CSV table of C-alpha atoms and ligand atoms in Angstrom, one decimal:
chain,number,residue,atom,x,y,z
H,1,MET,CA,12.5,10.7,-16.9
H,2,SER,CA,12.1,11.9,-20.5
H,3,THR,CA,11.3,15.5,-19.5
H,4,ASP,CA,13.1,18.0,-17.2
H,5,TYR,CA,10.6,18.6,-14.4
H,6,HIS,CA,12.8,20.9,-12.3
H,7,LYS,CA,10.6,23.9,-12.9
H,8,MET,CA,7.5,22.1,-11.8
H,9,TRP,CA,9.2,20.8,-8.7
H,10,ALA,CA,10.4,24.3,-7.9
H,11,GLU,CA,6.9,25.6,-8.2
H,12,LEU,CA,5.7,23.0,-5.8
H,13,GLY,CA,8.3,24.2,-3.3
H,14,LEU,CA,10.5,21.1,-3.3
H,15,ASP,CA,14.1,21.3,-2.2
H,16,LEU,CA,15.7,20.6,-5.6
H,17,LYS,CA,19.0,19.5,-4.3
H,18,MET,CA,17.5,17.0,-1.8
H,19,HIS,CA,15.0,15.9,-4.3
H,20,ASP,CA,17.7,15.1,-6.9
H,21,ALA,CA,19.6,13.2,-4.3
H,22,LEU,CA,16.4,11.2,-3.5
H,23,LEU,CA,15.7,10.4,-7.1
H,24,ASN,CA,19.3,9.2,-7.6
H,25,VAL,CA,19.0,6.8,-4.7
H,26,LEU,CA,15.6,5.6,-5.8
H,27,GLY,CA,16.7,5.1,-9.4
H,28,GLU,CA,19.7,3.1,-8.4
H,29,GLY,CA,17.7,1.0,-6.0
H,30,TYR,CA,15.1,0.3,-8.6
H,31,GLN,CA,17.6,-0.7,-11.2
H,32,GLN,CA,19.3,-3.2,-8.8
H,33,THR,CA,16.0,-4.5,-7.3
H,34,PHE,CA,13.7,-4.8,-10.3
H,35,LEU,CA,15.6,-4.6,-13.6
H,36,THR,CA,18.1,-7.3,-12.7
H,37,GLN,CA,15.3,-9.9,-12.3
H,38,LYS,CA,15.2,-12.5,-15.0
H,39,ASN,CA,12.3,-13.5,-17.2
H,40,ARG,CA,9.9,-10.7,-16.1
H,41,PRO,CA,6.5,-10.4,-17.8
H,42,GLU,CA,6.5,-7.9,-20.6
H,43,GLY,CA,3.6,-6.2,-18.9
H,44,MET,CA,6.0,-5.0,-16.2
H,45,GLN,CA,7.3,-2.4,-18.7
H,46,TYR,CA,4.2,-0.3,-18.1
H,47,PHE,CA,4.9,-0.4,-14.3
H,48,ASP,CA,8.6,0.4,-14.8
H,49,PHE,CA,7.5,3.4,-16.8
H,50,VAL,CA,5.0,4.5,-14.1
H,51,MET,CA,7.8,4.3,-11.5
H,52,SER,CA,10.2,6.2,-13.7
H,53,GLU,CA,7.7,9.0,-14.0
H,54,VAL,CA,6.2,8.8,-10.5
H,55,HIS,CA,7.6,12.2,-9.6
H,56,GLY,CA,7.4,13.5,-13.1
H,57,LEU,CA,4.5,12.8,-15.5
H,58,ARG,CA,2.1,11.6,-12.8
H,59,ILE,CA,2.6,14.9,-10.9
H,60,LYS,CA,2.1,16.8,-14.1
H,61,GLU,CA,-1.2,14.9,-14.6
H,62,LEU,CA,-2.3,15.9,-11.0
H,63,ARG,CA,-1.5,19.5,-11.7
H,64,ASP,CA,-3.3,19.5,-15.0
H,65,ALA,CA,-6.3,18.0,-13.3
H,66,GLN,CA,-6.2,20.7,-10.6
H,67,ALA,CA,-6.1,23.3,-13.3
H,68,GLU,CA,-9.4,21.9,-14.6
H,69,GLY,CA,-10.9,22.2,-11.1
H,70,ARG,CA,-10.4,18.7,-9.8
H,71,VAL,CA,-9.0,18.1,-6.2
H,72,VAL,CA,-6.2,15.8,-5.1
H,73,VAL,CA,-6.6,14.0,-1.8
H,74,GLY,CA,-3.6,12.3,-0.2
H,75,SER,CA,-3.9,9.7,2.5
H,76,PHE,CA,-1.9,7.3,4.7
H,77,CYS,CA,-4.4,4.5,5.3
H,78,VAL,CA,-6.6,2.1,3.4
H,79,PHE,CA,-9.6,3.1,5.5
H,80,VAL,CA,-9.8,6.3,3.5
H,81,PRO,CA,-12.5,5.4,0.9
H,82,GLU,CA,-11.4,6.2,-2.6
H,83,GLU,CA,-14.9,5.7,-3.8
H,84,LEU,CA,-16.0,9.0,-2.2
H,85,ILE,CA,-13.0,10.9,-3.6
H,86,LEU,CA,-13.8,9.7,-7.1
H,87,ALA,CA,-17.5,10.6,-6.6
H,88,VAL,CA,-16.5,14.3,-6.4
H,89,ASP,CA,-14.2,13.7,-9.5
H,90,GLY,CA,-11.2,13.9,-7.2
H,91,ILE,CA,-7.9,12.0,-7.4
H,92,SER,CA,-6.8,9.8,-4.5
H,93,VAL,CA,-3.0,9.4,-3.9
H,94,GLY,CA,-1.2,7.4,-1.3
H,95,LEU,CA,1.3,9.3,0.9
H,96,CYS,CA,2.9,6.5,2.8
H,97,THR,CA,6.6,6.6,2.5
H,98,GLY,CA,9.0,3.7,2.6
H,99,ALA,CA,12.5,5.2,2.8
H,100,GLU,CA,14.9,6.3,5.5
H,101,PHE,CA,15.1,9.9,4.4
H,102,GLY,CA,15.2,13.0,6.6
H,103,PHE,CA,15.0,11.0,9.8
H,104,ASP,CA,17.3,13.5,11.6
H,105,LEU,CA,14.7,16.2,10.9
H,106,ALA,CA,11.8,13.9,11.8
H,107,GLU,CA,13.4,13.2,15.2
H,108,LYS,CA,13.1,16.8,16.1
H,109,TYR,CA,9.3,16.2,16.3
H,110,LEU,CA,9.1,12.5,17.1
H,111,PRO,CA,10.7,10.2,19.6
H,112,ARG,CA,13.5,8.0,18.2
H,113,ASN,CA,11.4,5.0,19.0
H,114,THR,CA,8.7,5.8,16.4
H,115,CYS,CA,8.2,3.4,13.5
H,116,SER,CA,10.0,4.1,10.3
H,117,LEU,CA,6.7,4.6,8.4
H,118,ILE,CA,5.7,7.5,10.5
H,119,LYS,CA,9.2,9.0,10.6
H,120,SER,CA,9.5,8.7,6.8
H,121,ALA,CA,6.3,10.7,6.3
H,122,PHE,CA,7.8,13.5,8.5
H,123,GLY,CA,11.2,13.1,6.9
H,124,PHE,CA,9.8,13.5,3.4
H,125,ASN,CA,7.7,16.5,4.4
H,126,LEU,CA,10.5,18.3,6.3
H,127,SER,CA,13.1,17.6,3.6
H,128,LYS,CA,10.6,18.9,1.0
H,129,VAL,CA,11.0,16.0,-1.4
H,130,CYS,CA,7.5,14.6,-1.8
H,131,PRO,CA,5.6,16.2,-4.7
H,132,TYR,CA,2.5,14.3,-3.7
H,133,MET,CA,2.3,15.9,-0.3
H,134,GLU,CA,3.0,19.3,-1.8
H,135,SER,CA,0.3,18.8,-4.5
H,136,ALA,CA,-2.5,17.5,-2.2
H,137,ASP,CA,-5.4,19.8,-1.6
H,138,MET,CA,-6.3,17.8,1.4
H,139,ILE,CA,-4.2,15.4,3.5
H,140,VAL,CA,-6.2,12.8,5.4
H,141,GLY,CA,-4.7,11.5,8.7
H,142,GLU,CA,-6.5,8.9,10.8
H,143,ASN,CA,-6.7,7.8,14.4
H,144,THR,CA,-5.4,4.3,14.1
H,145,CYS,CA,-2.3,3.3,16.0
H,146,ASP,CA,-1.1,5.6,18.9
H,147,GLY,CA,2.0,6.5,16.9
H,148,LYS,CA,0.0,7.8,13.9
H,149,LYS,CA,-2.7,9.4,16.1
H,150,LYS,CA,-0.3,11.4,18.2
H,151,SER,CA,2.2,12.2,15.4
H,152,TYR,CA,-0.6,13.9,13.3
H,153,GLU,CA,-0.9,16.5,16.1
H,154,GLU,CA,2.6,17.5,15.1
H,155,PHE,CA,2.1,16.9,11.4
H,156,GLY,CA,-0.9,19.3,11.5
H,157,LYS,CA,1.6,22.0,12.4
H,158,LEU,CA,3.7,21.3,9.3
H,159,VAL,CA,1.0,21.2,6.7
H,160,LYS,CA,-2.0,23.5,6.2
H,161,ASN,CA,-4.6,21.1,5.0
H,162,LEU,CA,-4.7,18.1,7.4
H,163,TYR,CA,-8.1,16.5,7.8
H,164,MET,CA,-8.4,14.0,10.7
H,165,MET,CA,-10.6,10.9,10.4
H,166,ASP,CA,-11.5,9.1,13.6
H,167,LEU,CA,-11.5,5.3,13.2
H,168,PRO,CA,-12.9,2.5,15.4
H,169,GLN,CA,-10.8,0.2,17.4
H,170,THR,CA,-13.3,-2.7,17.8
H,171,LYS,CA,-15.5,-4.6,15.4
H,172,SER,CA,-18.6,-3.7,17.4
H,173,ALA,CA,-21.9,-2.0,16.6
H,174,SER,CA,-20.6,1.2,18.1
H,175,GLY,CA,-17.4,0.8,16.0
H,176,LYS,CA,-19.5,0.5,12.9
H,177,ALA,CA,-21.6,3.5,13.9
H,178,LEU,CA,-18.4,5.6,14.4
H,179,LEU,CA,-17.2,4.6,10.9
H,180,LYS,CA,-20.5,5.6,9.4
H,181,ALA,CA,-20.5,9.0,11.1
H,182,GLU,CA,-16.9,9.6,10.0
H,183,TYR,CA,-17.5,8.6,6.4
H,184,GLN,CA,-20.5,11.0,6.4
H,185,ARG,CA,-18.4,13.8,7.8
H,186,PHE,CA,-15.7,12.9,5.1
H,187,GLN,CA,-18.4,13.1,2.4
H,188,LYS,CA,-19.3,16.6,3.5
H,189,ALA,CA,-15.7,17.7,3.7
H,190,LEU,CA,-15.1,16.4,0.2
H,191,GLU,CA,-18.2,18.2,-1.1
H,192,GLU,CA,-17.0,21.4,0.4
H,193,LEU,CA,-13.4,21.0,-0.9
H,194,SER,CA,-14.5,20.2,-4.4
H,195,GLY,CA,-17.7,22.2,-4.7
H,196,LYS,CA,-19.4,19.1,-6.0
H,197,LYS,CA,-22.3,17.1,-4.5
H,198,ILE,CA,-22.1,13.4,-4.1
H,199,THR,CA,-25.0,11.8,-5.9
H,200,VAL,CA,-26.2,8.2,-6.5
H,201,GLU,CA,-24.8,8.4,-10.0
H,202,ASN,CA,-21.4,9.7,-9.3
H,203,LEU,CA,-21.0,7.5,-6.2
H,204,LYS,CA,-21.9,4.4,-8.2
H,205,LYS,CA,-19.4,5.4,-10.8
H,206,GLY,CA,-16.7,5.8,-8.1
H,207,ILE,CA,-17.6,2.4,-6.6
H,208,GLU,CA,-17.4,0.8,-10.1
H,209,ILE,CA,-14.0,2.2,-10.8
H,210,VAL,CA,-12.6,1.0,-7.5
H,211,ASN,CA,-14.3,-2.4,-7.8
H,212,ASN,CA,-12.8,-2.9,-11.2
H,213,LYS,CA,-9.3,-1.9,-9.9
H,214,ARG,CA,-9.8,-4.5,-7.0
H,215,LYS,CA,-11.1,-7.1,-9.4
H,216,ALA,CA,-7.9,-6.8,-11.5
H,217,ILE,CA,-5.8,-7.1,-8.4
H,218,HIS,CA,-7.7,-10.2,-7.3
H,219,ARG,CA,-7.2,-11.7,-10.7
H,220,LEU,CA,-3.5,-11.1,-10.4
H,221,ALA,CA,-3.5,-12.6,-6.8
H,222,LYS,CA,-5.2,-15.8,-8.0
H,223,LEU,CA,-2.7,-16.3,-10.9
H,224,ARG,CA,0.1,-16.4,-8.3
H,225,ALA,CA,-1.3,-19.7,-7.0
H,226,ALA,CA,0.1,-21.3,-10.1
H,227,ASP,CA,3.3,-23.4,-9.8
H,228,PRO,CA,5.7,-22.3,-11.1
H,229,ALA,CA,4.8,-18.8,-10.0
H,230,PRO,CA,4.3,-16.7,-13.2
H,231,ILE,CA,5.5,-13.4,-11.6
H,232,SER,CA,7.9,-12.6,-8.8
H,233,GLY,CA,6.7,-11.4,-5.5
H,234,LEU,CA,8.7,-8.2,-6.0
H,235,ASP,CA,6.9,-7.4,-9.2
H,236,ALA,CA,3.5,-8.2,-7.7
H,237,LEU,CA,4.4,-6.0,-4.7
H,238,LEU,CA,5.3,-3.2,-7.1
H,239,ILE,CA,1.9,-3.4,-8.8
H,240,ASN,CA,0.3,-3.3,-5.4
H,241,GLN,CA,2.3,-0.2,-4.5
H,242,ILE,CA,1.5,1.6,-7.8
H,243,TYR,CA,-2.2,0.9,-7.0
H,244,PHE,CA,-2.0,3.9,-4.8
H,245,TYR,CA,-0.6,6.4,-7.3
H,246,ASP,CA,-1.7,5.6,-10.8
H,247,ASN,CA,-4.8,6.7,-12.7
H,248,PRO,CA,-7.2,3.9,-11.6
H,249,VAL,CA,-8.8,3.2,-15.0
H,250,ARG,CA,-5.4,3.0,-16.7
H,251,PHE,CA,-4.0,0.9,-13.9
H,252,THR,CA,-6.8,-1.6,-14.1
H,253,GLU,CA,-6.3,-2.0,-17.9
H,254,SER,CA,-2.6,-2.5,-17.4
H,255,VAL,CA,-3.0,-5.1,-14.6
H,256,ASN,CA,-5.6,-7.0,-16.7
H,257,LYS,CA,-3.2,-6.9,-19.7
H,258,THR,CA,-0.4,-8.3,-17.5
H,259,CYS,CA,-2.8,-11.0,-16.2
H,260,ASP,CA,-3.6,-12.1,-19.8
H,261,GLU,CA,0.1,-12.6,-20.3
H,262,LEU,CA,0.5,-14.5,-17.0
H,263,GLU,CA,-2.4,-16.8,-18.0
H,264,GLU,CA,-0.4,-17.6,-21.2
H,265,ARG,CA,2.7,-18.3,-19.1
H,266,ILE,CA,0.8,-20.6,-16.8
H,267,SER,CA,-0.6,-22.6,-19.7
H,268,LYS,CA,2.9,-23.1,-21.0
H,269,LYS,CA,4.1,-23.9,-17.4
H,270,GLU,CA,6.5,-20.9,-17.6
H,271,GLY,CA,7.5,-19.3,-14.4
H,272,VAL,CA,10.0,-16.9,-12.8
H,273,PHE,CA,11.3,-19.4,-10.3
H,274,PRO,CA,11.8,-23.1,-10.6
H,275,PRO,CA,8.7,-25.3,-9.8
H,276,ASP,CA,10.3,-26.6,-6.6
H,277,ALA,CA,11.1,-23.1,-5.2
H,278,PRO,CA,9.7,-22.6,-1.6
H,279,ARG,CA,6.6,-20.5,-1.7
H,280,LEU,CA,6.1,-17.8,1.0
H,281,LEU,CA,3.5,-15.3,2.1
H,282,VAL,CA,4.6,-12.0,3.6
H,283,SER,CA,2.3,-10.7,6.4
H,284,GLY,CA,2.4,-7.6,8.5
H,285,CYS,CA,3.0,-3.8,8.3
H,286,PRO,CA,2.4,-2.1,4.9
H,287,MET,CA,5.4,-1.8,2.6
H,288,ALA,CA,5.3,1.5,0.9
H,289,VAL,CA,7.5,2.6,-2.0
H,290,PRO,CA,10.6,2.1,-1.9
H,291,ASN,CA,10.5,-0.4,0.9
H,292,TRP,CA,11.7,-3.5,-1.0
H,293,LYS,CA,14.3,-4.7,1.4
H,294,LEU,CA,12.7,-7.8,2.8
H,295,PRO,CA,11.1,-9.1,-0.4
H,296,THR,CA,14.5,-8.7,-2.1
H,297,ILE,CA,16.2,-10.7,0.5
H,298,ILE,CA,13.5,-13.5,0.4
H,299,GLU,CA,13.6,-13.8,-3.4
H,300,GLN,CA,17.4,-13.6,-3.6
H,301,SER,CA,17.5,-16.4,-1.1
H,302,GLY,CA,15.6,-18.6,-3.6
H,303,ALA,CA,12.0,-18.5,-2.3
H,304,VAL,CA,9.2,-16.9,-4.2
H,305,ILE,CA,6.6,-14.7,-2.5
H,306,VAL,CA,3.1,-15.7,-3.6
H,307,GLY,CA,1.0,-13.2,-1.6
H,308,GLU,CA,1.0,-10.2,0.7
H,309,GLU,CA,-1.2,-10.1,3.8
H,310,SER,CA,-0.7,-6.4,4.1
H,311,CYS,CA,-2.4,-3.1,3.4
H,312,VAL,CA,-0.2,-2.8,0.4
H,313,GLY,CA,-1.6,-6.2,-0.7
H,314,GLU,CA,-4.6,-8.3,0.0
H,315,ARG,CA,-5.7,-6.8,3.4
H,316,GLY,CA,-6.1,-3.5,1.6
H,317,THR,CA,-7.6,-4.7,-1.6
H,318,ARG,CA,-9.8,-7.7,-0.8
H,319,ASN,CA,-13.6,-7.5,-0.9
H,320,GLU,CA,-15.6,-5.4,-3.3
H,321,THR,CA,-18.4,-2.9,-2.5
H,322,VAL,CA,-21.9,-3.8,-3.4
H,323,ILE,CA,-23.1,-1.4,-6.0
H,324,GLU,CA,-26.8,-1.8,-5.6
H,325,GLY,CA,-28.7,1.1,-3.8
H,326,ASN,CA,-31.1,3.9,-4.6
H,327,SER,CA,-29.8,6.5,-2.3
H,328,VAL,CA,-26.4,7.9,-1.3
H,329,GLU,CA,-26.9,6.6,2.2
H,330,GLU,CA,-27.6,3.0,1.0
H,331,LEU,CA,-24.4,3.2,-1.1
H,332,LEU,CA,-22.5,4.6,1.9
H,333,ASP,CA,-23.7,1.7,4.0
H,334,ASN,CA,-22.4,-0.7,1.3
H,335,ILE,CA,-19.0,1.1,1.5
H,336,ILE,CA,-19.0,0.8,5.3
H,337,GLU,CA,-19.7,-2.9,5.1
H,338,ARG,CA,-16.7,-3.4,2.8
H,339,TYR,CA,-14.3,-1.3,4.8
H,340,PHE,CA,-15.3,-2.6,8.2
H,341,GLN,CA,-13.9,-5.9,7.2
H,342,ILE,CA,-10.4,-4.6,7.0
H,343,ASP,CA,-8.5,-6.6,9.7
H,344,CYS,CA,-5.8,-4.1,10.7
H,345,ALA,CA,-4.0,-4.9,13.9
H,346,ILE,CA,-5.3,-1.7,15.5
H,347,PHE,CA,-8.5,-3.6,16.1
H,348,THR,CA,-8.9,-5.5,19.3
H,349,PRO,CA,-9.4,-8.4,19.2
H,350,ASN,CA,-8.5,-9.1,15.6
H,351,PRO,CA,-9.0,-12.8,14.9
H,352,ASP,CA,-10.0,-12.4,11.3
H,353,ARG,CA,-6.4,-11.6,10.3
H,354,LYS,CA,-5.1,-15.0,11.3
H,355,ASP,CA,-8.1,-16.7,9.6
H,356,HIS,CA,-7.3,-14.8,6.4
H,357,LEU,CA,-3.7,-15.8,6.5
H,358,ILE,CA,-4.6,-19.5,6.8
H,359,GLU,CA,-7.0,-19.1,3.9
H,360,MET,CA,-4.3,-17.4,1.9
H,361,ALA,CA,-1.7,-20.1,2.6
H,362,GLU,CA,-4.1,-22.7,1.3
H,363,LYS,CA,-5.3,-20.7,-1.7
H,364,TYR,CA,-1.8,-19.7,-2.9
H,365,LYS,CA,-0.2,-23.0,-1.9
H,366,ALA,CA,2.3,-21.3,0.4
H,367,ASP,CA,4.8,-23.3,2.4
H,368,GLY,CA,5.3,-20.7,5.1
H,369,VAL,CA,4.7,-17.1,6.3
H,370,VAL,CA,7.3,-14.4,6.9
H,371,HIS,CA,5.7,-12.1,9.5
H,372,TYR,CA,7.1,-8.6,9.2
H,373,SER,CA,6.8,-5.9,11.8
H,374,LEU,CA,8.4,-2.5,11.7
H,375,GLN,CA,10.5,-1.8,14.8
H,376,PHE,CA,8.4,0.1,17.4
H,377,CYS,CA,5.1,-0.9,15.7
H,378,GLN,CA,3.2,-2.1,18.7
H,379,PRO,CA,0.0,-3.4,16.9
H,380,TYR,CA,1.7,-5.7,14.5
H,381,ASP,CA,4.6,-6.7,16.7
H,382,ILE,CA,2.3,-7.7,19.6
H,383,GLU,CA,-0.1,-9.4,17.3
H,384,SER,CA,2.7,-11.4,15.7
H,385,HIS,CA,3.1,-13.7,18.7
H,386,ASN,CA,-0.5,-14.9,18.5
H,387,VAL,CA,-0.4,-15.1,14.7
H,388,GLU,CA,2.7,-17.2,14.9
H,389,LYS,CA,1.3,-19.5,17.5
H,390,GLU,CA,-2.0,-20.1,15.7
H,391,LEU,CA,-0.3,-20.6,12.3
H,392,GLU,CA,2.2,-23.0,13.6
H,393,GLU,CA,-0.6,-24.9,15.3
H,394,ALA,CA,-2.2,-25.1,11.8
H,395,GLU,CA,1.1,-26.5,10.6
H,396,ILE,CA,2.1,-23.4,8.7
H,397,PRO,CA,5.7,-22.5,9.5
H,398,VAL,CA,6.3,-18.8,10.5
H,399,LEU,CA,9.4,-16.6,10.6
H,400,ASN,CA,8.8,-13.6,12.8
H,401,LEU,CA,11.0,-10.6,11.8
H,402,VAL,CA,11.2,-7.1,13.2
H,403,THR,CA,13.1,-4.6,11.1
H,404,ASP,CA,13.2,-1.0,9.9
H,405,TYR,CA,14.1,1.0,6.8
H,406,SER,CA,17.9,0.9,7.3
H,407,ALA,CA,20.2,-1.4,5.4
H,408,GLU,CA,22.2,-2.3,8.6
H,409,ASP,CA,20.4,-5.6,9.4
H,410,MET,CA,20.4,-7.0,5.9
H,411,GLY,CA,23.1,-9.6,6.6
H,412,GLN,CA,21.3,-10.7,9.7
H,413,LEU,CA,17.9,-10.9,7.9
H,414,SER,CA,19.4,-12.9,5.1
H,415,THR,CA,20.8,-15.4,7.5
H,416,ARG,CA,17.4,-15.9,9.2
H,417,VAL,CA,15.5,-16.1,5.9
H,418,GLU,CA,17.9,-18.6,4.5
H,419,ALA,CA,17.6,-20.8,7.7
H,420,PHE,CA,13.8,-20.5,7.4
H,421,ILE,CA,13.9,-21.7,3.8
H,422,GLU,CA,16.0,-24.6,4.9
H,423,ARG,CA,13.5,-25.5,7.5
H,424,ILE,CA,10.7,-25.4,4.9
H,425,LYS,CA,12.7,-27.6,2.5
H,426,GLU,CA,13.2,-30.2,5.2
N,501,BJ8,S1,-5.4,-0.1,8.0
N,501,BJ8,S2,-2.1,-1.1,8.8
N,501,BJ8,S3,-2.7,1.5,6.5
N,501,BJ8,S4,-3.4,1.9,10.0
N,501,BJ8,S5,3.6,0.4,11.0
N,501,BJ8,S6,2.1,3.6,11.5
N,501,BJ8,S7,0.4,0.5,12.6
N,501,BJ8,S8,3.3,1.8,14.3
N,501,BJ8,S9,0.3,1.6,9.0
N,501,BJ8,FE1,-1.9,1.0,8.6
N,501,BJ8,FE2,-4.4,1.8,8.0
N,501,BJ8,FE3,-3.9,-0.2,9.7
N,501,BJ8,FE4,-3.4,-0.5,7.1
N,501,BJ8,FE5,1.3,2.5,13.3
N,501,BJ8,FE6,2.6,0.1,12.9
N,501,BJ8,FE7,3.8,2.4,12.2
N,501,BJ8,FE8,1.6,1.4,10.9
């Protein structure tokens, strides 16, 4: 970080000692994971910069925007529609956390057998190390899995601005009606928070910004179908993670610029891995910053990741919102159509996810799928058995892994990933 932000962090109420410790660990992890990769696209320099300033310059930008009267809305789920937040000139930031930090504190509120993603959100909050949580004017929680749903009851006691969104559990007409009612309620809450009314014009603008961001990400995803792969899975994951933090217009430009470079690489048959490297998809629970453990193991074992079937990845970003409509309600219906297609494992039944995986395997020429569940995540862990069975029947090899945020199982994971890569090679 080029500037000393300690004063700003102190004003936000962060625990400076803990926060410095976190930044040190993050910095070292980043250096070892990303900066040691060979032949990275030059465009990654922008994303390296964003990461180096993720607790610095970006937080300053949020505070400057707040000083101008704009609101910051933090969320944990891709069902929270960024289009509505942008329509009130707000800023949307992801709050999902991917590090084992403050778990001892979190376990004072949560049972030990809670998934790491939930524990991490509590740990970051209780340790006072997350400037995004402390900056947010509204934090949106959602009734998705049981773990999240019940833990927000406790989380609501720790923060003063938690807003709960109810989400459907089935892809039924009543499920869609619930989503519509909840998005309408969210619209009102945003209007009250910001003091700005959602209109056809500002909502169309919000949809356009998010569509452009998704278009850029789709372009990146398509380029990864090339053989040799022009970008590592780790770098592509990083871009998908930064999707949740960066200014959306600037992010879109930077992704498109990187895609221009990747197209050139592809035309010259340049890649980050040799052409015969096994190509894998990763599917399952979202991987929030700085959860890079499994992708690092996979790529250090010689395979390249060519797609993520995840909320930090294609499950979260696919499909655009239709922008045609003459009323806010029509546009809201278009938004609902788009979001209702998200095939999160909290839905029952959830056959679309398996179909999407088969489609991705074909599109990105993947040789196999690594299914990743966080320990104690019932939706993804239970669903993994059926996903594995149906993919294997479609002759797509699957490695089913359950892990957490600790480094303890790295040796064991490496052994299983290496054996899977051998299986694919055979
Ligand atoms: S739309 S995946 S972002 S809910 S890992 S907390 S499911 S026990 S994160 Fe998610 Fe929205 Fe669905 Fe996506 Fe629960 Fe599992 Fe933990 Fe999870």
